[in-house]
Amino acid sequence: MAASVSERITLTERIKERALALGFDLARVTTAAPLPTAERALKDRIRAGLMDGLDWFTEARAEVSCDPRALLPGARSVIALATFYLTDAPRDETAPGDPHGQLSCYAWGEDYHEVIRKRLDALAGFIRALAPPGDEKSIVFVDTGRMVDRAIAARSGLGWYGKNTNILTKRWGSWVFLSELVTSLDLEPDAPLGASCGRCEICLHACPTNAFVAPYVLDNRRCISYLTIELRGSIPLELRPLIGNRIFGCDVCQEVCPVNRVAEARLRAHEDNGEMAARPRLEFRPRETVGSSPALIPLLALTEDEFRERFRHSPVKRAKRRGLLRNVCVALGNLRDPIAVPALERTLREEPEALVRGHAAWAMGQIGGARARAALTDAAAHDTDATVRQEARAALAEG
Ligand code: B12
């Protein structure tokens, strides 16, 4: 039997209240209707090669991810949720003689997939208990790629599309993780916000690698987030100097955003006032074993087991050891601190992964000096891997 309008509104409100009580910072609702504009945009990007490198991001996947009913037959509503993750911590602790790398803020704390998944499951349990027996089905998503998180967030009015492609919320800027609960329940939908970035284009010009082709259009292949997290192979030579000391993700297009600055100021003010509700979530504070800006040289010595131990329950594990150490080499090359040469030399000689040895060679070419040149000359002649020999030769030519 269909619920009356007032029953539907009451049910929707109760679910939103519960979502906030469970730790979500924003909750809105949209229908389970397909998202044809998003589907078109996704397919255009794929055809233009702008999603290259993410092999799973296919046109067939775009079709499914833009149709909640393909994900849950019988779906009628989608609850869009945002979780604020920014916390106050030093973003870059580099000093002469003590090189550090920057981790993107979203990766400082516990793995958000795990944290949010638990809250989504709890919300699903709550909804199940409210619905008439047999009348409720639901499915939850957090960043799986199976659902277009940002298109759902925009339609529900959780936030609006920033020109840097991130969803901006009024209260928390874009410093939020997005997630959804798709349900067969008929809930009261919210309207989109009708807000926009206006004429502001600061983020588009601030990107270190010039990854924005146009407002709302990112070239995945140039994004530092892609290069340091998703890319499994070698980082293109011409992009390495632009990455700076970012070793996992990049926040530049968010850091420069005026809306985000307001959210950050609010965070600081709330912290000073001691207001609980606006306090940064403890789970996203830097983990003891990782920090917000780890010292780089010790990372080069991490074994596979140590990597797994140190980054267990951290989003950083996604880069895998070889990806992270590759990024550490690039960061050390960009910082050009000669203190790193002995560690890089050891890496070039003893590291089992050719990918990492190759990037260590590049780093030594950037730092230069007699000791680096000697190690590079040796690697150019004797390394067992042709790509490493080539990297060493190129680094010698550069120095
Ligand atoms: C693939 C992916 C990436 C890729 C590609 C990014 C990209 N721009 O697509 C890479 C690895 C580079 C990446 C990087 C980051 N990501 Co990411 N990523 C995803 C993922 C899995 C899919 C995104 C997607 O569908 N991309 C395809 C493109 C085409 O979609 P789109 O950019 O949203 O396109 C829409 C708009 O452009 C809009 N549109 C098109 N034309 C126009 C015109 C106008 C006028 C308007 C208004 C809109 C509009 O329509 C399109 C379709 O919806 C989502 C999770 C998910 N399941 O959705 C997370 C997600 C988008 N990522 C997220 C985050 C946090 C990041 C990083 C900030 C991480 C970091 N600090 O390093 C960076 C940000 C880089 C950036 N500026 O986008 C968050 C974003 C949260 C938010 N507030 O928006 C998400 C939602 C994960 C999550 N669940 O929280 N990511």
XYZ file of N, CA, C and O in Angstrom, residues 54-181:
512
model
N 42.312 4.222 -16.395
C 41.373 3.547 -15.486
C 40.608 2.533 -16.335
O 39.543 2.830 -16.878
N 41.185 1.359 -16.478
C 40.657 0.385 -17.443
C 39.246 -0.077 -17.118
O 38.484 -0.472 -17.997
N 38.901 -0.034 -15.820
C 37.572 -0.491 -15.404
C 36.489 0.527 -15.752
O 35.303 0.232 -15.726
N 36.899 1.745 -16.114
C 35.923 2.805 -16.379
C 35.450 2.720 -17.836
O 35.862 3.483 -18.696
N 34.570 1.749 -18.105
C 34.142 1.494 -19.484
C 32.762 2.120 -19.739
O 32.067 2.492 -18.795
N 32.386 2.182 -21.009
C 31.061 2.731 -21.346
C 29.951 1.860 -20.746
O 28.928 2.370 -20.289
N 30.160 0.549 -20.766
C 29.142 -0.351 -20.213
C 28.966 -0.061 -18.717
O 27.848 -0.023 -18.187
N 30.080 0.188 -18.044
C 30.021 0.490 -16.611
C 29.303 1.820 -16.371
O 28.522 1.970 -15.431
N 29.575 2.791 -17.254
C 28.932 4.106 -17.114
C 27.411 3.949 -17.186
O 26.669 4.585 -16.436
N 26.950 3.066 -18.080
C 25.494 2.869 -18.221
C 24.880 2.351 -16.929
O 23.855 2.837 -16.465
N 25.545 1.357 -16.349
C 25.008 0.770 -15.112
C 25.095 1.779 -13.970
O 24.150 1.964 -13.201
N 26.227 2.477 -13.886
C 26.439 3.348 -12.722
C 25.546 4.577 -12.759
O 25.389 5.262 -11.756
N 24.958 4.872 -13.920
C 24.053 6.026 -14.016
C 22.595 5.615 -13.945
O 21.708 6.400 -14.285
N 22.345 4.371 -13.562
C 20.969 3.908 -13.438
C 20.793 3.125 -12.135
O 21.053 1.921 -12.079
N 20.349 3.810 -11.080
C 20.220 3.126 -9.778
C 19.391 1.842 -9.865
O 19.637 0.891 -9.120
N 18.447 1.802 -10.816
C 17.595 0.598 -10.896
C 18.339 -0.581 -11.512
O 17.947 -1.729 -11.333
N 19.397 -0.281 -12.240
C 20.221 -1.380 -12.753
C 21.059 -1.958 -11.611
O 21.460 -3.122 -11.648
N 21.318 -1.113 -10.602
C 22.105 -1.576 -9.463
C 21.220 -2.274 -8.430
O 21.650 -3.198 -7.751
N 19.969 -1.810 -8.318
C 19.009 -2.437 -7.395
C 17.638 -2.446 -8.073
O 16.927 -1.438 -8.069
N 17.259 -3.586 -8.657
C 15.940 -3.642 -9.294
C 14.856 -3.279 -8.271
O 14.918 -3.714 -7.126
N 13.932 -2.421 -8.683
C 12.866 -2.000 -7.763
C 13.242 -0.775 -6.940
O 12.458 -0.340 -6.084
N 14.436 -0.205 -7.192
C 14.859 0.969 -6.407
C 13.928 2.143 -6.669
O 13.485 2.358 -7.801
N 13.618 2.902 -5.613
C 12.776 4.093 -5.798
C 13.453 5.374 -5.296
O 13.130 6.455 -5.761
N 14.382 5.232 -4.358
C 15.027 6.429 -3.811
C 16.512 6.171 -3.574
O 16.935 5.023 -3.400
N 17.264 7.278 -3.572
C 18.685 7.174 -3.218
C 18.961 8.197 -2.113
O 18.627 9.379 -2.256
N 19.546 7.733 -1.038
C 19.938 8.643 0.049
C 21.404 8.995 -0.184
O 22.268 8.113 -0.230
N 21.639 10.286 -0.399
C 23.007 10.746 -0.671
C 23.604 11.275 0.627
O 22.967 12.061 1.338
N 24.826 10.843 0.916
C 25.427 11.169 2.210
C 26.812 11.782 2.037
O 27.553 11.412 1.112
N 27.139 12.715 2.921
C 28.472 13.314 2.894
C 29.108 13.175 4.263
O 28.439 13.317 5.286
N 30.401 12.876 4.273
C 31.153 12.745 5.527
C 32.355 13.680 5.465
O 33.240 13.509 4.624
N 32.365 14.658 6.348
C 33.452 15.645 6.398
C 34.721 14.974 6.914
O 34.679 14.241 7.897
N 35.865 15.220 6.244
C 37.076 14.510 6.685
C 38.255 15.390 7.057
O 39.292 14.896 7.509
N 38.116 16.694 6.873
C 39.279 17.543 7.113
C 39.593 17.628 8.608
O 38.697 17.778 9.433
N 40.854 17.518 8.942
C 41.288 17.736 10.323
C 42.530 18.606 10.261
O 43.168 18.702 9.218
N 42.848 19.226 11.374
C 43.997 20.121 11.383
C 45.274 19.321 11.632
O 45.382 18.636 12.633
N 46.213 19.399 10.723
C 47.516 18.738 10.907
C 48.473 19.382 9.915
O 48.029 19.931 8.901
N 49.761 19.334 10.172
C 50.703 19.953 9.227
C 50.640 19.252 7.872
O 50.559 18.025 7.813
N 50.614 20.039 6.810
C 50.501 19.410 5.483
C 51.864 19.080 4.888
O 51.977 18.237 4.019
N 52.899 19.795 5.339
C 54.219 19.548 4.767
C 55.292 19.915 5.798
O 55.459 21.084 6.111
N 55.957 18.903 6.320
C 56.947 19.150 7.373
C 58.378 19.141 6.858
O 59.323 18.975 7.619
N 58.533 19.308 5.548
C 59.878 19.292 4.970
C 60.739 20.420 5.534
O 60.283 21.551 5.655
N 61.983 20.093 5.870
C 62.961 21.108 6.280
C 64.297 20.677 5.673
O 64.469 19.495 5.344
N 65.240 21.601 5.507
C 66.532 21.187 4.938
C 67.129 20.053 5.762
O 67.142 20.108 6.991
N 67.571 19.007 5.082
C 68.149 17.860 5.787
C 67.104 16.890 6.324
O 67.442 15.879 6.920
N 65.817 17.181 6.111
C 64.754 16.308 6.626
C 63.569 16.297 5.647
O 62.521 16.868 5.911
N 63.770 15.639 4.491
C 62.705 15.667 3.478
C 61.463 14.867 3.877
O 61.579 13.727 4.336
N 60.317 15.502 3.712
C 59.025 14.850 3.995
C 58.173 14.861 2.730
O 58.379 15.681 1.838
N 57.172 13.975 2.700
C 56.256 13.925 1.558
C 54.848 14.288 2.005
O 54.498 14.089 3.171
N 54.064 14.819 1.090
C 52.686 15.186 1.437
C 51.715 14.063 1.088
O 51.741 13.562 -0.039
N 50.883 13.747 2.045
C 49.764 12.835 1.777
C 48.520 13.696 1.632
O 48.315 14.624 2.413
N 47.689 13.361 0.681
C 46.438 14.074 0.546
C 45.624 13.917 1.839
O 45.635 12.842 2.455
N 44.924 15.008 2.244
C 44.234 14.999 3.555
C 43.283 13.814 3.721
O 43.071 13.326 4.830
N 42.695 13.376 2.630
C 41.686 12.325 2.774
C 42.321 11.004 3.189
O 41.621 10.078 3.615
N 43.664 10.937 3.061
C 44.337 9.672 3.342
C 45.077 9.690 4.677
O 45.829 8.769 4.977
N 44.859 10.717 5.483
C 45.580 10.786 6.755
C 45.089 9.739 7.753
O 45.872 9.202 8.519
N 43.807 9.503 7.756
C 43.240 8.696 8.840
C 42.925 7.270 8.443
O 43.582 6.670 7.577
N 41.899 6.741 9.091
C 41.450 5.378 8.793
C 40.898 5.313 7.378
O 40.431 6.317 6.849
N 40.927 4.158 6.787
C 40.388 4.000 5.434
C 38.895 4.331 5.446
O 38.109 3.656 6.129
N 38.534 5.371 4.690
C 37.139 5.837 4.724
C 36.174 4.783 4.199
O 35.012 4.749 4.595
N 36.645 3.913 3.315
C 35.745 2.856 2.824
C 35.234 2.025 4.006
O 34.057 1.720 4.100
N 36.173 1.694 4.902
C 35.809 0.842 6.041
C 34.916 1.604 7.030
O 33.904 1.089 7.489
N 35.309 2.867 7.326
C 34.562 3.666 8.305
C 33.134 3.895 7.813
O 32.152 3.686 8.543
N 33.020 4.327 6.560
C 31.696 4.712 6.040
C 30.826 3.481 5.791
O 29.621 3.503 6.007
N 31.461 2.427 5.357
C 30.699 1.188 5.105
C 29.943 0.739 6.370
O 28.773 0.352 6.309
N 30.630 0.829 7.506
C 29.978 0.416 8.773
C 28.751 1.297 9.040
O 27.703 0.817 9.449
N 28.910 2.613 8.792
C 27.781 3.526 9.050
C 26.640 3.260 8.064
O 25.464 3.325 8.433
N 27.005 2.971 6.817
C 25.967 2.685 5.823
C 25.202 1.415 6.202
O 23.973 1.361 6.091
N 25.931 0.409 6.647
C 25.274 -0.845 7.040
C 24.332 -0.603 8.221
O 23.235 -1.154 8.273
N 24.785 0.260 9.152
C 23.927 0.568 10.309
C 22.674 1.305 9.845
O 21.566 1.039 10.323
N 22.839 2.212 8.888
C 21.672 2.952 8.374
C 20.720 1.996 7.637
O 19.501 2.077 7.797
N 21.301 1.067 6.888
C 20.470 0.089 6.170
C 19.675 -0.749 7.177
O 18.486 -1.039 6.969
N 20.313 -1.107 8.276
C 19.639 -1.888 9.325
C 18.477 -1.103 9.924
O 17.385 -1.637 10.127
N 18.705 0.181 10.171
C 17.665 1.043 10.727
C 16.466 1.116 9.780
O 15.309 0.984 10.185
N 16.772 1.290 8.488
C 15.696 1.415 7.495
C 14.902 0.103 7.394
O 13.681 0.098 7.320
N 15.636 -0.978 7.433
C 14.982 -2.288 7.335
C 13.968 -2.454 8.480
O 12.855 -2.931 8.279
N 14.367 -2.015 9.662
C 13.490 -2.167 10.828
C 12.250 -1.285 10.730
O 11.211 -1.601 11.303
N 12.355 -0.173 9.998
C 11.210 0.736 9.874
C 10.205 0.282 8.834
O 9.019 0.583 8.917
N 10.719 -0.386 7.795
C 9.867 -0.701 6.643
C 9.001 -1.925 6.918
O 9.379 -2.786 7.718
N 7.853 -1.996 6.259
C 7.026 -3.190 6.397
C 7.819 -4.423 5.954
O 8.577 -4.327 4.978
N 7.659 -5.563 6.645
C 8.455 -6.753 6.317
C 8.338 -7.095 4.832
O 7.259 -7.055 4.268
N 9.456 -7.393 4.215
C 9.466 -7.813 2.818
C 9.339 -6.662 1.844
O 9.415 -6.840 0.636
N 9.154 -5.443 2.368
C 8.897 -4.317 1.471
C 10.153 -3.496 1.227
O 10.126 -2.490 0.547
N 11.250 -3.892 1.866
C 12.421 -3.021 1.753
C 13.640 -3.792 1.276
O 13.966 -4.862 1.767
N 14.282 -3.208 0.268
C 15.560 -3.753 -0.189
C 16.497 -2.573 -0.270
O 16.079 -1.470 -0.618
N 17.750 -2.777 0.021
C 18.666 -1.646 -0.152
C 20.059 -2.147 -0.485
O 20.385 -3.327 -0.281
N 20.851 -1.235 -1.009
C 22.228 -1.553 -1.353
C 23.036 -0.291 -1.090
O 22.530 0.823 -1.294
N 24.263 -0.444 -0.589
C 25.044 0.747 -0.212
C 26.304 0.860 -1.071
O 26.850 -0.141 -1.532
N 26.747 2.102 -1.264
C 27.946 2.347 -2.080
C 28.822 3.399 -1.437
O 28.327 4.447 -1.018
N 30.099 3.143 -1.396
C 31.038 4.209 -1.057
C 32.243 4.077 -1.973
O 33.065 3.183 -1.827
N 32.274 4.966 -2.985
C 33.445 5.080 -3.830
C 33.813 3.784 -4.550
O 34.984 3.511 -4.775
N 32.832 2.982 -4.879
C 33.177 1.731 -5.542
C 33.344 1.932 -7.033
O 33.866 1.076 -7.723
N 32.875 3.072 -7.535
C 32.930 3.274 -8.976
C 31.708 2.689 -9.657
O 31.437 2.974 -10.811
N 30.940 1.885 -8.910
C 29.733 1.316 -9.523
C 28.611 2.333 -9.550
O 27.653 2.184 -10.296
N 28.721 3.357 -8.722
C 27.691 4.389 -8.687
C 28.376 5.717 -8.985
O 29.514 5.918 -8.584
N 27.697 6.631 -9.694
C 28.304 7.947 -9.923
C 28.005 8.844 -8.710
O 27.003 9.557 -8.680
N 28.879 8.800 -7.754
C 28.643 9.468 -6.469
C 28.328 10.950 -6.654
O 27.442 11.501 -6.008
N 29.082 11.629 -7.538
C 28.922 13.085 -7.627
C 27.624 13.484 -8.328
O 27.013 14.493 -7.965
N 27.209 12.699 -9.321
C 25.958 13.029 -10.014
C 24.767 12.875 -9.065
O 23.836 13.690 -9.068
N 24.798 11.850 -8.244
C 23.731 11.652 -7.248
C 23.757 12.792 -6.229
O 22.716 13.361 -5.872
N 24.953 13.153 -5.789
C 25.076 14.228 -4.789
C 24.528 15.537 -5.355
O 23.829 16.282 -4.663
N 24.827 15.807 -6.633
C 24.371 17.071 -7.238
C 22.843 17.078 -7.355
O 22.184 18.050 -7.010
N 22.275 15.970 -7.807
C 20.814 15.955 -7.999
C 20.060 16.014 -6.678
O 18.941 16.559 -6.616
N 20.643 15.490 -5.644
C 19.959 15.500 -4.339
C 20.120 16.839 -3.625
O 19.539 17.043 -2.566
N 20.983 17.711 -4.176
C 21.205 18.995 -3.514
C 22.167 18.903 -2.331
O 22.253 19.813 -1.507
N 22.914 17.808 -2.262
C 23.940 17.693 -1.217
C 25.000 18.774 -1.433
O 25.581 19.308 -0.496
N 25.250 19.067 -2.704
C 26.224 20.087 -3.057
C 26.094 20.394 -4.537
O 25.165 19.921 -5.188
N 27.034 21.182 -5.073
C 27.004 21.488 -6.498
C 28.350 21.138 -7.114
O 29.355 21.028 -6.402
N 28.365 20.951 -8.431
C 29.615 20.629 -9.124
C 30.540 21.828 -9.114
O 30.203 22.889 -9.643
N 31.725 21.676 -8.545
C 32.743 22.710 -8.674
C 33.393 22.575 -10.042
O 33.312 21.511 -10.670
N 34.066 23.638 -10.476
C 34.731 23.557 -11.784
C 35.885 22.554 -11.750
O 36.323 22.076 -12.782
N 36.382 22.249 -10.543
C 37.440 21.232 -10.438
C 36.849 19.818 -10.410
O 37.554 18.866 -10.084
N 35.575 19.708 -10.712
C 34.766 18.476 -10.797
C 34.338 17.925 -9.422
O 33.544 16.998 -9.369
N 34.882 18.485 -8.346
C 34.456 17.990 -7.031
C 33.120 18.602 -6.631
O 32.796 19.719 -7.024
N 32.390 17.872 -5.817
C 31.123 18.391 -5.281
C 31.427 19.291 -4.095
O 32.132 18.899 -3.157
N 30.903 20.498 -4.154
C 31.082 21.457 -3.062
C 29.814 21.502 -2.236
O 28.716 21.652 -2.789
N 29.958 21.372 -0.933
C 28.801 21.512 -0.050
C 28.873 22.898 0.588
O 29.957 23.472 0.718
N 27.721 23.402 0.993
C 27.702 24.748 1.557
C 28.503 24.811 2.849
O 29.237 25.745 3.082
N 28.351 23.807 3.680
C 28.956 23.876 5.005
C 30.400 23.380 5.038
O 31.250 23.955 5.698
N 30.674 22.325 4.303
C 31.974 21.664 4.431
C 32.821 21.755 3.168
O 33.834 21.079 3.055
N 32.399 22.573 2.223
C 33.165 22.665 0.984
C 33.235 21.306 0.310
O 32.293 20.497 0.410
N 34.355 21.027 -0.341
C 34.465 19.712 -1.004
C 35.211 18.695 -0.139
O 35.498 17.583 -0.590
N 35.502 19.081 1.114
C 36.247 18.149 1.989
C 35.316 17.071 2.521
O 35.203 16.875 3.744
N 34.609 16.422 1.661
C 33.665 15.374 2.098
C 33.800 14.132 1.228
O 34.061 14.228 0.028
N 33.636 12.992 1.868
C 33.474 11.744 1.128
C 32.000 11.610 0.796
O 31.146 11.963 1.614
N 31.726 11.088 -0.384
C 30.338 10.864 -0.792
C 30.013 9.379 -0.711
O 30.871 8.538 -0.981
N 28.787 9.085 -0.349
C 28.341 7.685 -0.362
C 26.831 7.665 -0.535
O 26.184 8.717 -0.442
N 26.272 6.505 -0.810
C 24.837 6.412 -1.080
C 24.238 5.140 -0.514
O 24.926 4.136 -0.379
N 22.944 5.245 -0.259
C 22.156 4.071 0.052
C 20.985 4.087 -0.939
O 20.185 5.027 -0.944
